[in-house]
């Protein structure tokens, strides 16, 4: 004889199936599976919302990341840099990473409160060497003269860092707009100035201030080259 059907009508069969599904949903395996499905659905919705937001808004930081992604990949040991420029010399790398006098009051004053200092005669030391003849009447080897030279260097460090921060605003705009030529030209001009300044020589004993200012100028020339070349202006 054949096996008797458990459900004689379609309605009875559907009711039995629904009861079976309801009972299954109360079991631990079913609860775990349903929770995983809900979590997956939530993640998909979140990803879709993020994608929509990224399409409708274009922030400067997003443009910056996109421009960085389009740079040629450098060797893993080197940071990203502006393409089509030659590698920097070891001397530039060394000078660029010399420390700044962060804890010196005059440095901080020039950086944050330049109006509080008399900077009327400091321009001569910011120009490319060789410098104009120093007309200070003090003995170049006296303690007072050497102390004033150190103070002058602290002030110049603060001024140059402040000016670098201000210039970085324009550099970031050039980078985000893909204006590589402006950045390459700036580095090229700085490299030419660096090479010219290397030919200038001062006696550290008879021209101690000029010698100190030359070392300061070379440090900042190298620092600026390194700063642009390795895109450090994006981090400031």
mmCIF file of C-alpha atoms in Angstrom, residues 2-228:
data_model
loop_
_atom_site.group_PDB
_atom_site.id
_atom_site.type_symbol
_atom_site.label_atom_id
_atom_site.label_comp_id
_atom_site.label_asym_id
_atom_site.label_seq_id
_atom_site.Cartn_x
_atom_site.Cartn_y
_atom_site.Cartn_z
ATOM 1 C CA UNK A 2 1.166 3.606 -0.590
ATOM 2 C CA UNK A 3 2.138 6.072 2.206
ATOM 3 C CA UNK A 4 -0.740 8.283 3.376
ATOM 4 C CA UNK A 5 -0.297 11.994 2.678
ATOM 5 C CA UNK A 6 0.188 14.145 5.767
ATOM 6 C CA UNK A 7 -1.595 17.175 4.243
ATOM 7 C CA UNK A 8 -4.728 16.547 2.223
ATOM 8 C CA UNK A 9 -5.327 20.091 0.967
ATOM 9 C CA UNK A 10 -3.197 23.053 -0.189
ATOM 10 C CA UNK A 11 -4.381 25.217 2.718
ATOM 11 C CA UNK A 12 -3.469 22.553 5.220
ATOM 12 C CA UNK A 13 -0.041 22.152 3.624
ATOM 13 C CA UNK A 14 0.666 25.948 3.702
ATOM 14 C CA UNK A 15 -0.422 26.159 7.348
ATOM 15 C CA UNK A 16 1.871 23.301 8.259
ATOM 16 C CA UNK A 17 4.809 24.925 6.407
ATOM 17 C CA UNK A 18 4.256 28.244 8.199
ATOM 18 C CA UNK A 19 4.175 26.478 11.556
ATOM 19 C CA UNK A 20 7.427 24.702 10.680
ATOM 20 C CA UNK A 21 9.123 27.985 9.688
ATOM 21 C CA UNK A 22 7.936 29.685 12.900
ATOM 22 C CA UNK A 23 9.315 26.862 15.023
ATOM 23 C CA UNK A 24 12.650 26.949 13.149
ATOM 24 C CA UNK A 25 13.092 30.675 13.712
ATOM 25 C CA UNK A 26 13.053 30.070 17.460
ATOM 26 C CA UNK A 27 16.099 27.772 17.274
ATOM 27 C CA UNK A 28 19.679 29.003 17.980
ATOM 28 C CA UNK A 29 21.074 28.297 14.468
ATOM 29 C CA UNK A 30 18.242 30.245 12.849
ATOM 30 C CA UNK A 31 18.697 33.227 15.186
ATOM 31 C CA UNK A 32 22.436 33.324 14.416
ATOM 32 C CA UNK A 33 21.830 33.207 10.664
ATOM 33 C CA UNK A 34 19.181 35.965 10.773
ATOM 34 C CA UNK A 35 21.459 38.226 12.829
ATOM 35 C CA UNK A 36 24.260 37.775 10.275
ATOM 36 C CA UNK A 37 21.886 38.609 7.411
ATOM 37 C CA UNK A 38 20.713 41.806 9.137
ATOM 38 C CA UNK A 39 24.341 42.887 9.782
ATOM 39 C CA UNK A 40 25.268 42.281 6.140
ATOM 40 C CA UNK A 41 22.288 44.327 4.938
ATOM 41 C CA UNK A 42 23.240 47.174 7.299
ATOM 42 C CA UNK A 43 26.815 47.223 5.955
ATOM 43 C CA UNK A 44 25.625 47.332 2.339
ATOM 44 C CA UNK A 45 23.304 50.255 3.070
ATOM 45 C CA UNK A 46 26.125 52.132 4.835
ATOM 46 C CA UNK A 47 28.485 51.604 1.897
ATOM 47 C CA UNK A 48 25.851 52.879 -0.548
ATOM 48 C CA UNK A 49 25.264 56.005 1.569
ATOM 49 C CA UNK A 50 29.033 56.674 1.733
ATOM 50 C CA UNK A 51 29.356 56.298 -2.013
ATOM 51 C CA UNK A 52 26.505 58.741 -2.646
ATOM 52 C CA UNK A 53 28.024 61.287 -0.270
ATOM 53 C CA UNK A 54 31.441 60.996 -1.957
ATOM 54 C CA UNK A 55 29.866 61.720 -5.340
ATOM 55 C CA UNK A 56 27.932 64.764 -4.182
ATOM 56 C CA UNK A 57 30.732 66.420 -2.165
ATOM 57 C CA UNK A 58 34.305 67.134 -3.292
ATOM 58 C CA UNK A 59 36.448 68.311 -0.373
ATOM 59 C CA UNK A 60 39.991 69.692 -0.815
ATOM 60 C CA UNK A 61 41.363 66.722 1.119
ATOM 61 C CA UNK A 62 39.685 64.340 -1.352
ATOM 62 C CA UNK A 63 41.219 66.181 -4.289
ATOM 63 C CA UNK A 64 44.576 66.053 -2.517
ATOM 64 C CA UNK A 65 44.305 62.276 -2.003
ATOM 65 C CA UNK A 66 43.322 61.812 -5.658
ATOM 66 C CA UNK A 67 46.319 63.835 -6.821
ATOM 67 C CA UNK A 68 48.620 61.814 -4.560
ATOM 68 C CA UNK A 69 47.229 58.563 -5.981
ATOM 69 C CA UNK A 70 48.069 59.759 -9.500
ATOM 70 C CA UNK A 71 51.758 60.292 -8.672
ATOM 71 C CA UNK A 72 54.235 57.733 -10.028
ATOM 72 C CA UNK A 73 54.968 55.127 -7.361
ATOM 73 C CA UNK A 74 58.416 55.800 -5.800
ATOM 74 C CA UNK A 75 60.650 53.063 -4.353
ATOM 75 C CA UNK A 76 59.220 51.792 -1.066
ATOM 76 C CA UNK A 77 62.067 53.383 0.922
ATOM 77 C CA UNK A 78 61.322 56.915 -0.341
ATOM 78 C CA UNK A 79 58.395 59.265 0.312
ATOM 79 C CA UNK A 80 56.249 60.500 -2.614
ATOM 80 C CA UNK A 81 57.728 63.395 -4.556
ATOM 81 C CA UNK A 82 56.954 65.692 -7.464
ATOM 82 C CA UNK A 83 57.545 63.760 -10.718
ATOM 83 C CA UNK A 84 60.155 64.731 -13.347
ATOM 84 C CA UNK A 85 62.653 66.069 -10.810
ATOM 85 C CA UNK A 86 66.115 64.580 -10.188
ATOM 86 C CA UNK A 87 66.914 62.961 -6.819
ATOM 87 C CA UNK A 88 68.070 65.384 -4.129
ATOM 88 C CA UNK A 89 71.688 65.332 -3.029
ATOM 89 C CA UNK A 90 72.731 63.977 0.357
ATOM 90 C CA UNK A 91 73.870 67.481 1.354
ATOM 91 C CA UNK A 92 70.376 68.896 0.771
ATOM 92 C CA UNK A 93 68.801 66.056 2.744
ATOM 93 C CA UNK A 94 71.208 66.647 5.647
ATOM 94 C CA UNK A 95 70.759 70.431 5.736
ATOM 95 C CA UNK A 96 66.978 70.142 5.380
ATOM 96 C CA UNK A 97 66.664 68.003 8.480
ATOM 97 C CA UNK A 98 68.768 70.129 10.818
ATOM 98 C CA UNK A 99 66.678 71.015 13.900
ATOM 99 C CA UNK A 100 65.043 74.386 14.457
ATOM 100 C CA UNK A 101 65.482 76.303 17.761
ATOM 101 C CA UNK A 102 61.901 75.560 18.831
ATOM 102 C CA UNK A 103 62.382 76.479 22.490
ATOM 103 C CA UNK A 104 64.133 79.803 21.927
ATOM 104 C CA UNK A 105 61.925 82.788 22.918
ATOM 105 C CA UNK A 106 63.111 84.918 19.964
ATOM 106 C CA UNK A 107 62.266 82.120 17.528
ATOM 107 C CA UNK A 108 58.742 81.825 18.927
ATOM 108 C CA UNK A 109 58.320 85.595 18.998
ATOM 109 C CA UNK A 110 59.237 85.907 15.315
ATOM 110 C CA UNK A 111 56.980 82.979 14.456
ATOM 111 C CA UNK A 112 53.858 84.050 16.337
ATOM 112 C CA UNK A 113 54.291 87.788 17.126
ATOM 113 C CA UNK A 114 56.545 89.348 14.471
ATOM 114 C CA UNK A 115 55.137 92.816 15.136
ATOM 115 C CA UNK A 116 56.771 92.792 18.573
ATOM 116 C CA UNK A 117 60.297 92.729 17.089
ATOM 117 C CA UNK A 118 62.382 95.321 15.259
ATOM 118 C CA UNK A 119 62.994 93.639 11.906
ATOM 119 C CA UNK A 120 64.024 96.738 9.980
ATOM 120 C CA UNK A 121 67.583 95.630 9.145
ATOM 121 C CA UNK A 122 67.052 91.886 8.808
ATOM 122 C CA UNK A 123 66.286 91.789 5.079
ATOM 123 C CA UNK A 124 69.951 91.745 4.033
ATOM 124 C CA UNK A 125 70.381 88.310 5.650
ATOM 125 C CA UNK A 126 67.358 86.840 3.873
ATOM 126 C CA UNK A 127 68.711 87.602 0.405
ATOM 127 C CA UNK A 128 70.854 85.110 -1.490
ATOM 128 C CA UNK A 129 74.562 85.290 -0.565
ATOM 129 C CA UNK A 130 77.058 86.837 -0.939
ATOM 130 C CA UNK A 131 75.673 89.312 1.569
ATOM 131 C CA UNK A 132 76.124 93.067 1.753
ATOM 132 C CA UNK A 133 79.050 94.101 3.930
ATOM 133 C CA UNK A 134 78.133 94.072 7.610
ATOM 134 C CA UNK A 135 78.298 97.620 9.006
ATOM 135 C CA UNK A 136 78.036 96.634 12.688
ATOM 136 C CA UNK A 137 80.625 98.653 14.628
ATOM 137 C CA UNK A 138 81.170 95.962 17.273
ATOM 138 C CA UNK A 139 84.275 93.784 17.312
ATOM 139 C CA UNK A 140 83.353 90.706 15.193
ATOM 140 C CA UNK A 141 84.972 88.439 17.777
ATOM 141 C CA UNK A 142 83.452 90.007 20.889
ATOM 142 C CA UNK A 143 80.963 88.135 23.044
ATOM 143 C CA UNK A 144 78.311 90.801 22.418
ATOM 144 C CA UNK A 145 78.716 90.540 18.644
ATOM 145 C CA UNK A 146 78.504 86.721 18.678
ATOM 146 C CA UNK A 147 75.482 86.813 21.001
ATOM 147 C CA UNK A 148 73.665 89.241 18.702
ATOM 148 C CA UNK A 149 74.461 86.979 15.724
ATOM 149 C CA UNK A 150 72.878 83.996 17.502
ATOM 150 C CA UNK A 151 69.791 86.068 18.338
ATOM 151 C CA UNK A 152 69.586 87.196 14.732
ATOM 152 C CA UNK A 153 69.608 83.570 13.586
ATOM 153 C CA UNK A 154 66.789 82.662 16.005
ATOM 154 C CA UNK A 155 64.645 85.500 14.665
ATOM 155 C CA UNK A 156 65.337 84.528 11.046
ATOM 156 C CA UNK A 157 64.358 80.920 11.742
ATOM 157 C CA UNK A 158 61.008 82.070 13.131
ATOM 158 C CA UNK A 159 60.397 84.459 10.230
ATOM 159 C CA UNK A 160 61.193 81.845 7.611
ATOM 160 C CA UNK A 161 58.965 79.211 9.206
ATOM 161 C CA UNK A 162 56.072 81.677 9.368
ATOM 162 C CA UNK A 163 56.592 82.610 5.704
ATOM 163 C CA UNK A 164 56.786 78.926 4.772
ATOM 164 C CA UNK A 165 53.438 78.253 6.455
ATOM 165 C CA UNK A 166 51.872 81.174 4.581
ATOM 166 C CA UNK A 167 53.291 80.041 1.232
ATOM 167 C CA UNK A 168 52.022 76.504 1.827
ATOM 168 C CA UNK A 169 48.444 77.700 1.336
ATOM 169 C CA UNK A 170 49.254 78.590 -2.286
ATOM 170 C CA UNK A 171 51.275 75.411 -2.784
ATOM 171 C CA UNK A 172 48.350 73.255 -1.668
ATOM 172 C CA UNK A 173 46.090 75.036 -4.178
ATOM 173 C CA UNK A 174 48.629 74.441 -6.972
ATOM 174 C CA UNK A 175 48.871 70.765 -6.009
ATOM 175 C CA UNK A 176 45.096 70.235 -5.859
ATOM 176 C CA UNK A 177 44.688 71.894 -9.268
ATOM 177 C CA UNK A 178 47.459 69.725 -10.750
ATOM 178 C CA UNK A 179 49.732 72.708 -11.476
ATOM 179 C CA UNK A 180 52.926 70.656 -11.395
ATOM 180 C CA UNK A 181 54.826 73.162 -13.541
ATOM 181 C CA UNK A 182 54.657 75.888 -10.875
ATOM 182 C CA UNK A 183 55.956 73.528 -8.186
ATOM 183 C CA UNK A 184 58.680 72.110 -10.452
ATOM 184 C CA UNK A 185 59.788 75.607 -11.455
ATOM 185 C CA UNK A 186 59.950 76.671 -7.812
ATOM 186 C CA UNK A 187 62.141 73.683 -6.906
ATOM 187 C CA UNK A 188 64.311 74.257 -9.983
ATOM 188 C CA UNK A 189 64.961 77.894 -9.051
ATOM 189 C CA UNK A 190 65.746 76.925 -5.456
ATOM 190 C CA UNK A 191 68.220 74.272 -6.622
ATOM 191 C CA UNK A 192 70.013 76.828 -8.792
ATOM 192 C CA UNK A 193 70.270 79.198 -5.821
ATOM 193 C CA UNK A 194 71.620 76.362 -3.671
ATOM 194 C CA UNK A 195 74.383 75.614 -6.196
ATOM 195 C CA UNK A 196 75.371 79.289 -6.433
ATOM 196 C CA UNK A 197 75.499 79.698 -2.644
ATOM 197 C CA UNK A 198 77.804 76.688 -2.320
ATOM 198 C CA UNK A 199 80.443 78.726 -4.145
ATOM 199 C CA UNK A 200 80.335 81.498 -1.496
ATOM 200 C CA UNK A 201 82.949 81.236 1.248
ATOM 201 C CA UNK A 202 83.310 83.181 4.527
ATOM 202 C CA UNK A 203 85.979 82.898 7.166
ATOM 203 C CA UNK A 204 84.263 81.843 10.424
ATOM 204 C CA UNK A 205 86.788 83.894 12.446
ATOM 205 C CA UNK A 206 87.112 87.149 10.499
ATOM 206 C CA UNK A 207 83.538 87.149 9.155
ATOM 207 C CA UNK A 208 81.707 85.198 11.830
ATOM 208 C CA UNK A 209 78.276 86.778 11.228
ATOM 209 C CA UNK A 210 78.428 86.287 7.460
ATOM 210 C CA UNK A 211 79.571 82.699 8.010
ATOM 211 C CA UNK A 212 76.669 82.012 10.404
ATOM 212 C CA UNK A 213 74.151 83.631 8.074
ATOM 213 C CA UNK A 214 75.457 81.588 5.135
ATOM 214 C CA UNK A 215 74.921 78.362 7.081
ATOM 215 C CA UNK A 216 71.462 79.575 8.045
ATOM 216 C CA UNK A 217 70.635 80.463 4.415
ATOM 217 C CA UNK A 218 71.790 77.063 3.146
ATOM 218 C CA UNK A 219 69.747 75.284 5.809
ATOM 219 C CA UNK A 220 66.563 77.076 4.781
ATOM 220 C CA UNK A 221 67.224 76.741 1.074
ATOM 221 C CA UNK A 222 67.631 72.989 1.540
ATOM 222 C CA UNK A 223 64.654 72.840 3.896
ATOM 223 C CA UNK A 224 62.406 74.580 1.357
ATOM 224 C CA UNK A 225 63.575 72.364 -1.496
ATOM 225 C CA UNK A 226 62.980 69.222 0.587
ATOM 226 C CA UNK A 227 59.635 70.555 1.812
ATOM 227 C CA UNK A 228 58.272 71.035 -1.718
#
